[in-house]
Amino acid sequence: MSGRLTAENFHLWYGENHALKGISLTVPEREVFALIGPSGCGKSTFLRSLNRMTDLVEGVKRKGRILLDGQDIYLPGIDVTRLRKRVGMVFQKPSPFPMSIYDNVAYGPRIHGVKARSQLDGLVEASLRAAALWGEVSDRLKKPALGLSGGQQQRLCIARALAVQPEVLLMDEPTSALDPLSTGKIEELILSLRSRYTVVIVTHNLGQAVKVSDQAAFFLDGTLVEWGPAPELFGMPKDRRTEDYITGRRSLDG
Amino acid sequence: MVKNILRSRGNLSRAERSRKFWDSFMYWCFSLCGLSAIAAVCGIAAYMVLAGTPAINEIGLFHFLLGSRWEPTAPQPAFGVLPMILTSVAGTALSVLASVLVGTLTAVFLEELAPNRLRQAAQATAALMAGLPSVVYGLVGATLLVPLVGKAENALFRGSSSHIFTGGANLLSASILLTVMILPTAIQVGGISLRAVPRELREASLALGADRTETAFKVLIPAARPGIVTGAVLGTGRAMGEAMAVMMVSGNAVNFPLPFHSVRFLTTGIVTEMGYSSGLHRKALFSIGLALFVWILATDLILEALVQREGGGQSA
C-alpha cells in the first residue's frame, strides 16, 4: 500500500474514437506527476482511467492494464468503490455538495462506515488542516459549503477527497476555474501533499506544471509522447513535438 | 460627437422611424397580453367573492365551514361543507404524498440506473399519460379499480354490521386514482430536476467511493429538492381541481374521509348538484367554489414560499 501507479500498454475507446493509444508509464509513490498536452490529447481521459471514472461513459472499451501497487484495477473482481477510496479525485469545477462544510468533508468517511462522532470530528479537522482551510472555516463548520468563495470551495473539495484517507490524489485541472491568488494557494497545497500522497495532476498551465511536479508526461492525440523527471522534460525535451508544445510553437496545429 | 447625436435625434430617417413604431407597437401588444392575463385572474377572483359570499352570509361562516351536515334539500336545510373540505384535504394530501414519493424514486431509477432505451420508453409513456383526459382515468378507475377495492373492502369488513359497504367507490379508490393521475407529472418533474443537478456533484460522490444508490439518496435527491417541491405544487393543483375522474370512483356521498367511506370532494360537490339546485342551495354551491378557490390559492402560496426558501438555502 503505497500508491504506485503503472500503466501497461493501456488503450481506451469512446465508441469508435480511439482516445488512448497504448499508454505505458509509471507514477512513483509520493511524487507529483503532471499530465500535460493540448486539449483533447487524452490526458484527462487517462487521469479518469486511473480511478475508473471512465466506466461511467456509455460505450467505452479498453485494453491493457493499469496497476495500483501491482494489482490490476480493471480485474473483474475489483471493488470499484474501494478503488476510489484509495484513489481520490478533485475536479476542475469546485463541486461542494449542497450541505454544510462539515457534512461535505464527513461525506466520504460516512459512506465508508465511520459513524463515531469523535472520529468524524477528528477526520474533518485533520482533512481541513491538510487542505489549508481549517483556519478560515473552523468557526462555521455548520454553515452551507456553497457560501464559501471559489478558491475555498476547491480546497474544501480537496479536504473532502483527503477525508477518506486515499493513497493517490487525482486532480483534473484543479485551478482552471480559480483566480491567481486561490491558484497560488492550491499550488502550495499540492506541494505540501507530496509528503503523504501520490498526486497526479492534469494542467493546462505549464508554469504550474513546472512549479509543482516531480515527474511529467506529455500527451498528444491519444499517445504518450514522452515522460520523465519534470526538470528534464521541461528543460531539455527529447522529442521535437514536446519542445514545440512547451515553447508554444504552432507546428502542432498543422 | 455630442452634437452629432443631438442632431440625429431630431431628424430620424424613415427606416428608423418605422423601427421605432414597430418597437413601441409590439411593446403595447405584449403588455396587453400580460395585462389581460392578470385581468382574467382578478376578474375570476372578484366574481368568486361576489357570487360566493351571499350564501356564506346567510348560512354563517361558522356553520358553513365547520358544519358537518350537508342537506340542502331537507325541510330544515343544512349547509355544512366540513366533510367535503376534509375529504379534499385528505384525498389531495394522500395522493400528492404517494405520487411524489413513487414519482421521485421512479425518476431516480430512470435517470440513474435504467438503460437508455428503457428510460426513453418510460419518458414517452409518462408524457402520454400526463396528457390523457381525466374522464379516461375515471372510466378505467370505475371499471377496474373500484371492483378491486370493493373486493378488498368485502374481505376486510366481512360480517361487520356497522360498516356501510361502498362497493369500492370510496376515498381509497379516489386517492389511488388521483395518485396515478399525478404520477406522470411527478416522474417528469423529478427527472427534469435530477438532470439539472450538476454532473460534478454526481461524479464527486462516485469518486469518493459512494455507489449509485448512495449518490442518488445523499446527494442527488437533496440537490433536486426544490424541483421536487415544484412537482408537488403542480400535483396539488391537479389533485384539488380534479372533478370528473374523482366523481366516477368516490361514491359521492357526503361523509367524513376514511379510506372505506364513500366521500364527496369539494369539486364533485359542485358538479353533482349544479344541475338541479336553486335559491340558497345554488348560492351555496358558489360558496363551495369560493372555498376551493381560497384554499388552492393558500396552498399555492405556502408551497411557493417553501420553494423560495429552499432556493434561498441553496444559494446562500
XYZ file of C-alpha atoms in Angstrom:
570
model
C 0.000 0.000 0.000
C 1.990 2.936 -1.165
C 0.184 4.414 -4.120
C 2.386 3.483 -7.014
C 0.562 3.517 -10.343
C 1.662 1.770 -13.508
C 0.018 1.766 -16.925
C 0.928 -1.031 -19.303
C 0.045 -0.516 -22.953
C -3.311 0.984 -21.995
C -5.841 1.677 -24.756
C -9.270 3.259 -24.465
C -12.034 3.832 -26.961
C -15.142 6.020 -26.670
C -17.256 4.139 -29.195
C -15.223 4.406 -32.408
C -12.949 7.136 -31.077
C -9.546 5.733 -30.106
C -8.835 8.136 -27.224
C -5.797 6.476 -25.618
C -3.296 4.572 -27.755
C -1.048 2.301 -25.793
C -0.053 4.362 -22.763
C 2.770 2.944 -20.647
C 4.209 4.863 -17.720
C 4.897 4.626 -14.006
C 3.816 7.150 -11.399
C 6.226 6.799 -8.463
C 4.793 6.923 -4.979
C 4.691 10.221 -3.096
C 5.576 12.382 -6.010
C 3.609 14.885 -8.071
C 3.097 13.660 -11.609
C 1.870 16.228 -14.152
C -0.002 15.289 -17.326
C 0.279 17.986 -19.973
C -0.742 18.389 -23.586
C -3.200 20.277 -25.800
C -6.978 19.979 -25.375
C -8.344 16.623 -26.459
C -4.982 14.874 -26.228
C -6.268 12.236 -23.825
C -4.651 13.411 -20.586
C -7.973 13.829 -18.755
C -9.218 10.501 -20.081
C -6.050 8.864 -18.804
C -6.487 10.521 -15.413
C -10.084 9.315 -15.227
C -8.971 5.813 -16.154
C -6.850 5.701 -13.002
C -9.913 5.589 -10.715
C -12.241 4.062 -13.301
C -14.402 7.169 -13.690
C -14.369 6.365 -17.408
C -16.613 3.397 -16.542
C -19.488 5.899 -16.334
C -19.304 6.679 -20.034
C -21.548 4.515 -22.151
C -19.868 2.558 -24.929
C -16.358 2.760 -23.505
C -13.883 -0.041 -24.310
C -10.334 -0.600 -23.127
C -7.308 -2.828 -23.464
C -4.113 -3.138 -21.472
C -3.607 -2.826 -17.737
C -3.397 -0.223 -15.023
C -1.771 -1.407 -11.823
C -2.110 0.114 -8.373
C 0.665 -1.271 -6.175
C 0.987 -4.116 -8.627
C -2.693 -5.026 -8.754
C -4.725 -4.640 -11.955
C -7.588 -2.241 -11.156
C -9.662 -3.498 -14.089
C -9.780 -7.146 -12.984
C -13.376 -8.430 -12.788
C -13.355 -8.963 -9.018
C -12.182 -5.450 -8.137
C -14.490 -3.420 -5.890
C -14.687 -0.035 -7.642
C -15.850 1.804 -4.513
C -12.786 0.553 -2.612
C -10.540 1.501 -5.503
C -11.992 5.027 -5.454
C -11.456 5.204 -1.716
C -7.754 4.559 -2.357
C -7.583 6.815 -5.414
C -9.321 10.119 -4.681
C -10.194 12.790 -7.193
C -10.545 16.582 -7.359
C -12.384 18.076 -10.315
C -11.940 21.129 -12.478
C -15.007 22.942 -11.186
C -15.328 23.215 -7.400
C -18.249 20.929 -6.623
C -19.213 21.092 -2.948
C -22.410 19.237 -2.107
C -25.367 21.426 -1.109
C -24.815 20.728 2.596
C -22.723 22.104 5.436
C -18.931 22.358 5.338
C -18.693 19.643 7.980
C -21.052 17.287 6.162
C -19.147 17.778 2.928
C -15.905 16.571 4.470
C -17.635 13.854 6.508
C -19.494 12.561 3.445
C -16.785 10.140 2.333
C -15.946 8.703 5.776
C -19.654 8.218 6.495
C -20.079 6.364 3.196
C -17.236 4.091 4.231
C -18.804 3.329 7.580
C -17.284 5.801 10.054
C -20.086 6.640 12.493
C -18.482 7.721 15.763
C -18.817 11.437 16.228
C -15.365 11.914 17.746
C -13.705 10.018 14.931
C -15.584 12.075 12.322
C -14.678 15.301 14.107
C -11.032 14.309 14.041
C -11.078 13.361 10.362
C -12.861 16.572 9.399
C -10.383 18.742 11.274
C -7.332 16.853 10.003
C -8.575 16.977 6.407
C -9.409 20.683 6.565
C -5.998 21.370 8.084
C -4.279 19.336 5.369
C -6.185 21.352 2.766
C -5.099 24.630 4.456
C -8.713 25.609 5.059
C -9.189 24.929 8.778
C -8.260 28.403 9.927
C -10.806 30.002 7.620
C -13.782 27.767 8.397
C -13.285 26.306 11.875
C -15.880 28.688 13.330
C -18.538 27.975 10.711
C -18.436 24.255 10.037
C -22.243 24.058 10.166
C -22.686 26.751 7.508
C -23.545 25.823 3.894
C -20.467 24.995 1.845
C -21.871 26.943 -1.092
C -21.307 30.146 0.885
C -17.523 29.780 0.520
C -15.528 31.531 -2.198
C -14.472 29.596 -5.286
C -10.948 29.019 -4.012
C -12.201 27.943 -0.600
C -14.710 25.613 -2.246
C -11.919 23.946 -4.191
C -9.812 23.494 -1.048
C -12.918 22.078 0.605
C -13.180 19.581 -2.239
C -9.549 18.638 -1.661
C -10.285 18.200 2.062
C -13.308 16.101 1.158
C -11.133 13.877 -1.022
C -8.459 13.594 1.702
C -11.014 12.640 4.364
C -11.359 9.095 3.031
C -7.593 8.756 3.517
C -6.607 7.916 -0.061
C -3.138 6.940 -1.198
C -3.394 8.665 -4.551
C -4.987 12.018 -5.356
C -6.017 12.718 -8.937
C -6.501 16.373 -9.844
C -8.204 17.371 -13.071
C -7.185 20.971 -13.816
C -7.932 21.927 -10.206
C -7.149 25.625 -10.612
C -8.541 26.418 -14.060
C -11.709 27.939 -12.579
C -9.900 29.972 -9.916
C -8.325 33.409 -9.606
C -4.494 33.755 -9.354
C -4.492 34.146 -5.567
C -6.523 30.981 -4.986
C -4.439 29.220 -7.626
C -1.285 30.074 -5.693
C -2.746 28.638 -2.507
C -3.750 25.401 -4.210
C -0.272 25.069 -5.740
C 1.345 25.440 -2.329
C -1.111 22.908 -1.037
C -0.174 20.415 -3.760
C 3.492 20.725 -2.811
C 2.633 20.063 0.828
C 0.559 16.997 -0.071
C 3.516 15.343 -1.762
C 4.939 14.073 1.505
C 1.901 11.883 2.154
C 0.182 11.225 -1.149
C 0.907 10.335 -4.723
C -0.544 13.179 -6.785
C -1.412 13.002 -10.480
C -2.418 16.365 -11.889
C -3.739 17.388 -15.288
C -2.965 21.010 -16.068
C -3.073 23.390 -18.997
C -0.820 25.762 -17.154
C 2.802 24.917 -17.932
C 4.065 27.277 -15.248
C 2.010 25.346 -12.756
C 3.379 22.035 -14.021
C 6.932 23.317 -13.662
C 6.188 24.656 -10.191
C 4.556 21.611 -8.640
C 5.636 18.473 -10.470
C 8.442 15.989 -9.923
C 7.572 13.974 -12.994
C 5.711 14.947 -16.117
C 4.230 13.318 -19.196
C 3.354 14.928 -22.500
C 0.275 13.614 -24.342
C -0.637 14.293 -27.961
C -3.541 12.831 -29.945
C -4.039 9.970 -27.510
C -0.412 8.920 -27.442
C 2.184 9.419 -24.770
C 4.994 11.323 -26.478
C 7.426 11.251 -23.586
C 7.602 11.246 -19.823
C 10.220 11.541 -17.157
C 11.574 13.827 -14.406
C 9.996 17.257 -14.771
C 13.244 19.291 -14.978
C 14.374 17.168 -17.915
C 11.046 17.182 -19.716
C 10.680 20.916 -19.392
C 14.373 21.757 -19.685
C 15.562 19.539 -22.494
C 12.730 17.542 -24.030
C 13.879 14.625 -26.161
C 11.033 14.824 -28.630
C 10.577 17.659 -31.078
C 6.792 17.724 -30.501
C 7.250 18.192 -26.758
C 9.620 21.036 -27.382
C 7.195 22.687 -29.804
C 4.408 22.479 -27.256
C 6.478 23.785 -24.379
C 7.883 26.663 -26.366
C 4.462 27.435 -27.832
C 5.434 26.831 -31.458
C 2.479 26.493 -33.795
C 3.606 23.421 -35.703
C 1.241 21.281 -33.607
C -1.784 22.761 -35.301
C -0.600 21.818 -38.757
C -19.636 63.862 -31.281
C -22.231 65.049 -28.822
C -23.531 67.493 -31.376
C -23.981 64.724 -33.915
C -26.003 62.640 -31.530
C -28.188 65.564 -30.641
C -28.801 66.376 -34.258
C -29.603 62.813 -35.254
C -32.362 62.660 -32.675
C -34.166 65.463 -34.416
C -34.324 64.079 -37.949
C -34.739 60.309 -37.923
C -34.669 58.535 -41.233
C -37.795 56.779 -42.463
C -36.434 53.332 -41.661
C -35.544 54.407 -38.147
C -38.998 55.844 -37.571
C -40.620 52.668 -38.820
C -38.450 50.573 -36.477
C -39.340 52.801 -33.574
C -43.032 52.495 -34.385
C -42.910 48.672 -34.529
C -40.904 48.527 -31.350
C -43.477 50.520 -29.384
C -46.348 48.738 -31.133
C -45.014 45.314 -30.079
C -44.345 46.663 -26.608
C -48.020 47.534 -26.238
C -49.073 44.193 -27.715
C -47.045 42.254 -25.167
C -48.199 44.496 -22.358
C -51.797 43.959 -23.372
C -51.362 40.180 -23.364
C -49.768 40.279 -19.946
C -52.378 42.632 -18.546
C -55.289 40.592 -19.908
C -53.971 37.506 -18.118
C -53.790 39.431 -14.871
C -57.214 40.945 -15.535
C -58.704 37.494 -16.113
C -57.380 36.195 -12.799
C -58.558 39.292 -10.942
C -61.953 39.104 -12.648
C -62.423 35.467 -11.664
C -61.332 36.209 -8.119
C -63.739 39.153 -7.855
C -66.599 37.115 -9.293
C -65.937 34.198 -6.920
C -66.032 36.545 -3.957
C -69.205 38.304 -5.159
C -71.005 35.081 -6.012
C -69.732 33.105 -3.046
C -70.241 35.454 -0.124
C -74.079 35.912 -0.085
C -74.751 32.292 0.864
C -71.989 32.334 3.458
C -73.534 35.452 4.986
C -76.912 33.792 5.085
C -75.687 30.479 6.475
C -72.980 31.957 8.680
C -69.272 31.329 8.070
C -69.036 29.084 11.115
C -71.967 26.860 10.105
C -70.769 26.758 6.521
C -67.123 25.837 7.106
C -67.484 23.766 10.258
C -70.955 22.284 9.849
C -70.846 18.545 9.322
C -74.272 18.097 7.701
C -74.880 18.869 4.031
C -78.632 18.538 3.490
C -79.533 21.315 1.053
C -82.957 19.957 0.099
C -84.182 18.880 3.512
C -87.177 20.699 5.078
C -84.656 22.128 7.555
C -81.711 22.567 5.127
C -78.149 22.342 6.415
C -75.135 23.628 4.502
C -72.040 22.341 6.291
C -69.107 21.602 3.979
C -66.604 20.383 6.564
C -66.785 16.750 5.365
C -66.088 17.857 1.788
C -63.227 20.112 2.853
C -61.655 17.337 4.890
C -62.189 14.903 2.023
C -60.447 17.212 -0.413
C -57.601 17.752 2.041
C -57.202 14.059 2.791
C -57.538 12.915 -0.816
C -55.118 15.535 -2.101
C -52.555 15.023 0.652
C -52.598 11.242 0.284
C -52.280 11.274 -3.479
C -49.646 14.019 -3.630
C -47.509 12.317 -0.981
C -47.819 8.934 -2.663
C -47.146 10.201 -6.160
C -44.201 12.406 -5.182
C -42.647 9.501 -3.292
C -43.201 6.963 -6.050
C -42.510 9.505 -8.793
C -39.193 10.610 -7.323
C -38.000 7.057 -6.838
C -39.099 6.197 -10.376
C -37.255 9.235 -11.695
C -34.109 8.198 -9.788
C -34.342 4.725 -11.267
C -34.898 6.021 -14.795
C -32.214 8.707 -14.662
C -29.520 6.900 -12.727
C -29.941 3.169 -13.184
C -32.128 2.284 -16.148
C -30.626 1.566 -19.565
C -31.098 4.306 -22.151
C -33.818 2.616 -24.136
C -35.991 1.863 -21.111
C -35.625 5.456 -19.936
C -36.751 6.829 -23.286
C -39.721 4.465 -23.443
C -40.776 5.359 -19.907
C -40.446 9.076 -20.540
C -42.593 8.854 -23.659
C -45.209 6.871 -21.727
C -45.223 9.384 -18.887
C -45.685 12.266 -21.315
C -48.601 10.452 -22.925
C -50.222 9.625 -19.589
C -49.906 13.210 -18.378
C -51.977 14.299 -21.354
C -54.820 11.759 -21.057
C -58.240 13.352 -20.407
C -59.383 12.756 -16.858
C -62.599 11.045 -17.933
C -60.449 8.241 -19.360
C -58.844 7.808 -15.955
C -62.332 7.862 -14.462
C -63.553 5.104 -16.772
C -60.566 2.874 -16.076
C -60.913 3.601 -12.379
C -64.613 2.792 -12.319
C -64.306 -0.448 -14.268
C -61.014 -1.827 -12.936
C -60.039 -0.126 -9.695
C -63.409 0.161 -7.942
C -64.258 -3.562 -8.179
C -60.805 -4.446 -6.856
C -61.077 -2.073 -3.906
C -64.617 -3.403 -3.383
C -63.259 -6.930 -3.032
C -60.709 -5.753 -0.516
C -63.437 -3.954 1.386
C -65.644 -7.041 1.443
C -62.811 -9.146 2.763
C -61.847 -6.558 5.381
C -65.309 -5.820 6.731
C -66.854 -9.295 6.338
C -69.688 -9.710 8.819
C -69.482 -6.157 10.106
C -72.904 -4.756 10.858
C -71.888 -1.126 11.332
C -69.896 -0.678 8.101
C -71.749 0.827 5.196
C -70.459 -1.013 2.157
C -69.369 1.185 -0.724
C -68.762 -1.456 -3.377
C -65.328 0.047 -3.805
C -66.456 3.598 -4.601
C -64.706 5.358 -1.726
C -61.865 7.622 -0.629
C -59.270 4.895 -1.123
C -60.214 4.423 -4.779
C -60.283 8.162 -5.361
C -56.855 8.632 -3.761
C -55.317 5.769 -5.729
C -56.764 7.142 -8.939
C -55.531 10.659 -8.192
C -52.098 9.246 -7.400
C -51.975 7.540 -10.777
C -53.127 10.739 -12.456
C -50.422 12.900 -10.844
C -47.692 10.287 -11.120
C -46.634 11.067 -14.718
C -46.110 14.714 -13.827
C -44.182 13.764 -10.693
C -41.936 11.445 -12.732
C -41.361 14.094 -15.393
C -40.617 16.906 -12.970
C -38.448 14.601 -10.847
C -36.476 13.600 -13.930
C -36.005 17.193 -15.027
C -34.785 18.293 -11.609
C -32.406 15.319 -11.315
C -30.962 16.052 -14.738
C -30.455 19.660 -13.666
C -28.115 18.576 -10.844
C -24.583 19.455 -11.999
C -22.631 16.477 -13.304
C -19.772 17.398 -10.975
C -21.836 16.558 -7.890
C -22.639 13.088 -9.174
C -19.011 12.469 -10.138
C -17.645 13.883 -6.893
C -19.795 11.487 -4.903
C -18.871 8.482 -7.029
C -15.189 9.445 -6.905
C -15.358 9.314 -3.103
C -16.346 5.683 -3.369
C -20.102 6.087 -2.996
C -22.225 3.738 -5.084
C -25.060 4.890 -7.297
C -27.766 4.379 -4.675
C -25.864 6.340 -2.018
C -25.177 9.073 -4.551
C -28.854 9.270 -5.504
C -30.188 9.450 -1.954
C -27.494 11.512 -0.264
C -26.553 13.971 -2.994
C -28.871 13.982 -5.980
C -32.286 13.985 -4.294
C -31.286 16.690 -1.761
C -29.858 18.786 -4.600
C -33.013 18.271 -6.659
C -35.379 19.041 -3.777
C -36.556 22.485 -4.978
C -37.612 20.902 -8.260
C -39.344 18.039 -6.488
C -41.321 20.508 -4.357
C -42.364 22.295 -7.546
C -43.636 18.945 -8.793
C -45.665 18.615 -5.602
C -47.184 22.060 -6.220
C -48.249 21.056 -9.719
C -49.644 17.772 -8.432
C -51.559 19.521 -5.657
C -53.171 21.831 -8.176
C -54.283 18.969 -10.345
C -55.492 16.804 -7.464
C -57.522 19.563 -5.841
C -59.073 20.727 -9.073
C -59.914 17.280 -10.383
C -63.675 16.596 -10.527
C -64.624 14.235 -13.312
C -62.460 11.210 -12.605
C -62.928 11.533 -8.855
C -66.715 11.658 -9.195
C -66.655 8.319 -11.015
C -64.909 6.429 -8.217
C -65.526 8.227 -4.912
C -69.130 7.174 -4.221
C -70.248 10.772 -3.947
C -71.895 10.582 -0.531
C -71.110 13.340 1.952
C -69.076 11.597 4.652
C -66.003 12.198 6.720
C -62.908 10.923 4.947
C -61.990 7.402 5.973
C -60.462 5.047 3.405
C -63.579 2.893 3.010
C -66.139 5.669 3.230
C -67.942 6.927 0.179
C -66.957 10.549 0.016
C -67.637 13.754 -1.855
C -64.880 16.230 -2.757
C -65.441 19.994 -2.961
C -65.222 19.835 -6.740
C -67.617 16.939 -7.127
C -69.971 18.633 -4.688
C -70.426 21.457 -7.171
C -70.655 19.238 -10.230
C -73.209 16.877 -8.734
C -75.796 19.430 -7.691
C -75.329 22.342 -10.062
C -77.915 20.932 -12.457
C -80.923 20.950 -10.158
C -80.104 23.426 -7.390
C -81.897 26.717 -6.869
C -82.075 29.562 -4.381
C -79.825 29.375 -1.357
C -78.706 25.878 -2.379
C -77.373 27.211 -5.678
C -75.698 30.149 -3.974
C -74.118 27.738 -1.503
C -72.515 25.860 -4.392
C -70.818 29.091 -5.409
C -69.616 29.400 -1.830
C -68.053 25.963 -2.159
C -66.334 27.267 -5.267
C -65.047 30.202 -3.270
C -63.792 27.910 -0.515
C -61.978 25.801 -3.110
C -60.527 28.912 -4.731
C -59.234 30.342 -1.468
C -57.838 27.017 -0.453
C -55.972 26.390 -3.723
C -54.612 29.922 -3.558
C -53.422 29.439 0.022
C -51.806 26.077 -0.723
C -50.058 27.525 -3.758
C -48.717 30.468 -1.792
C -47.489 28.260 1.047
C -45.772 25.792 -1.272
C -44.378 28.626 -3.344
C -42.887 30.161 -0.205
C -41.418 26.758 0.603
C -39.756 26.603 -2.821
C -38.434 30.124 -2.384
C -36.935 29.250 0.970
C -35.413 26.064 -0.448
C -33.944 28.043 -3.315
C -32.601 30.660 -0.928
C -30.986 27.993 1.220
C -29.271 26.551 -1.848
C -27.583 29.705 -2.963
C -26.803 31.118 0.476
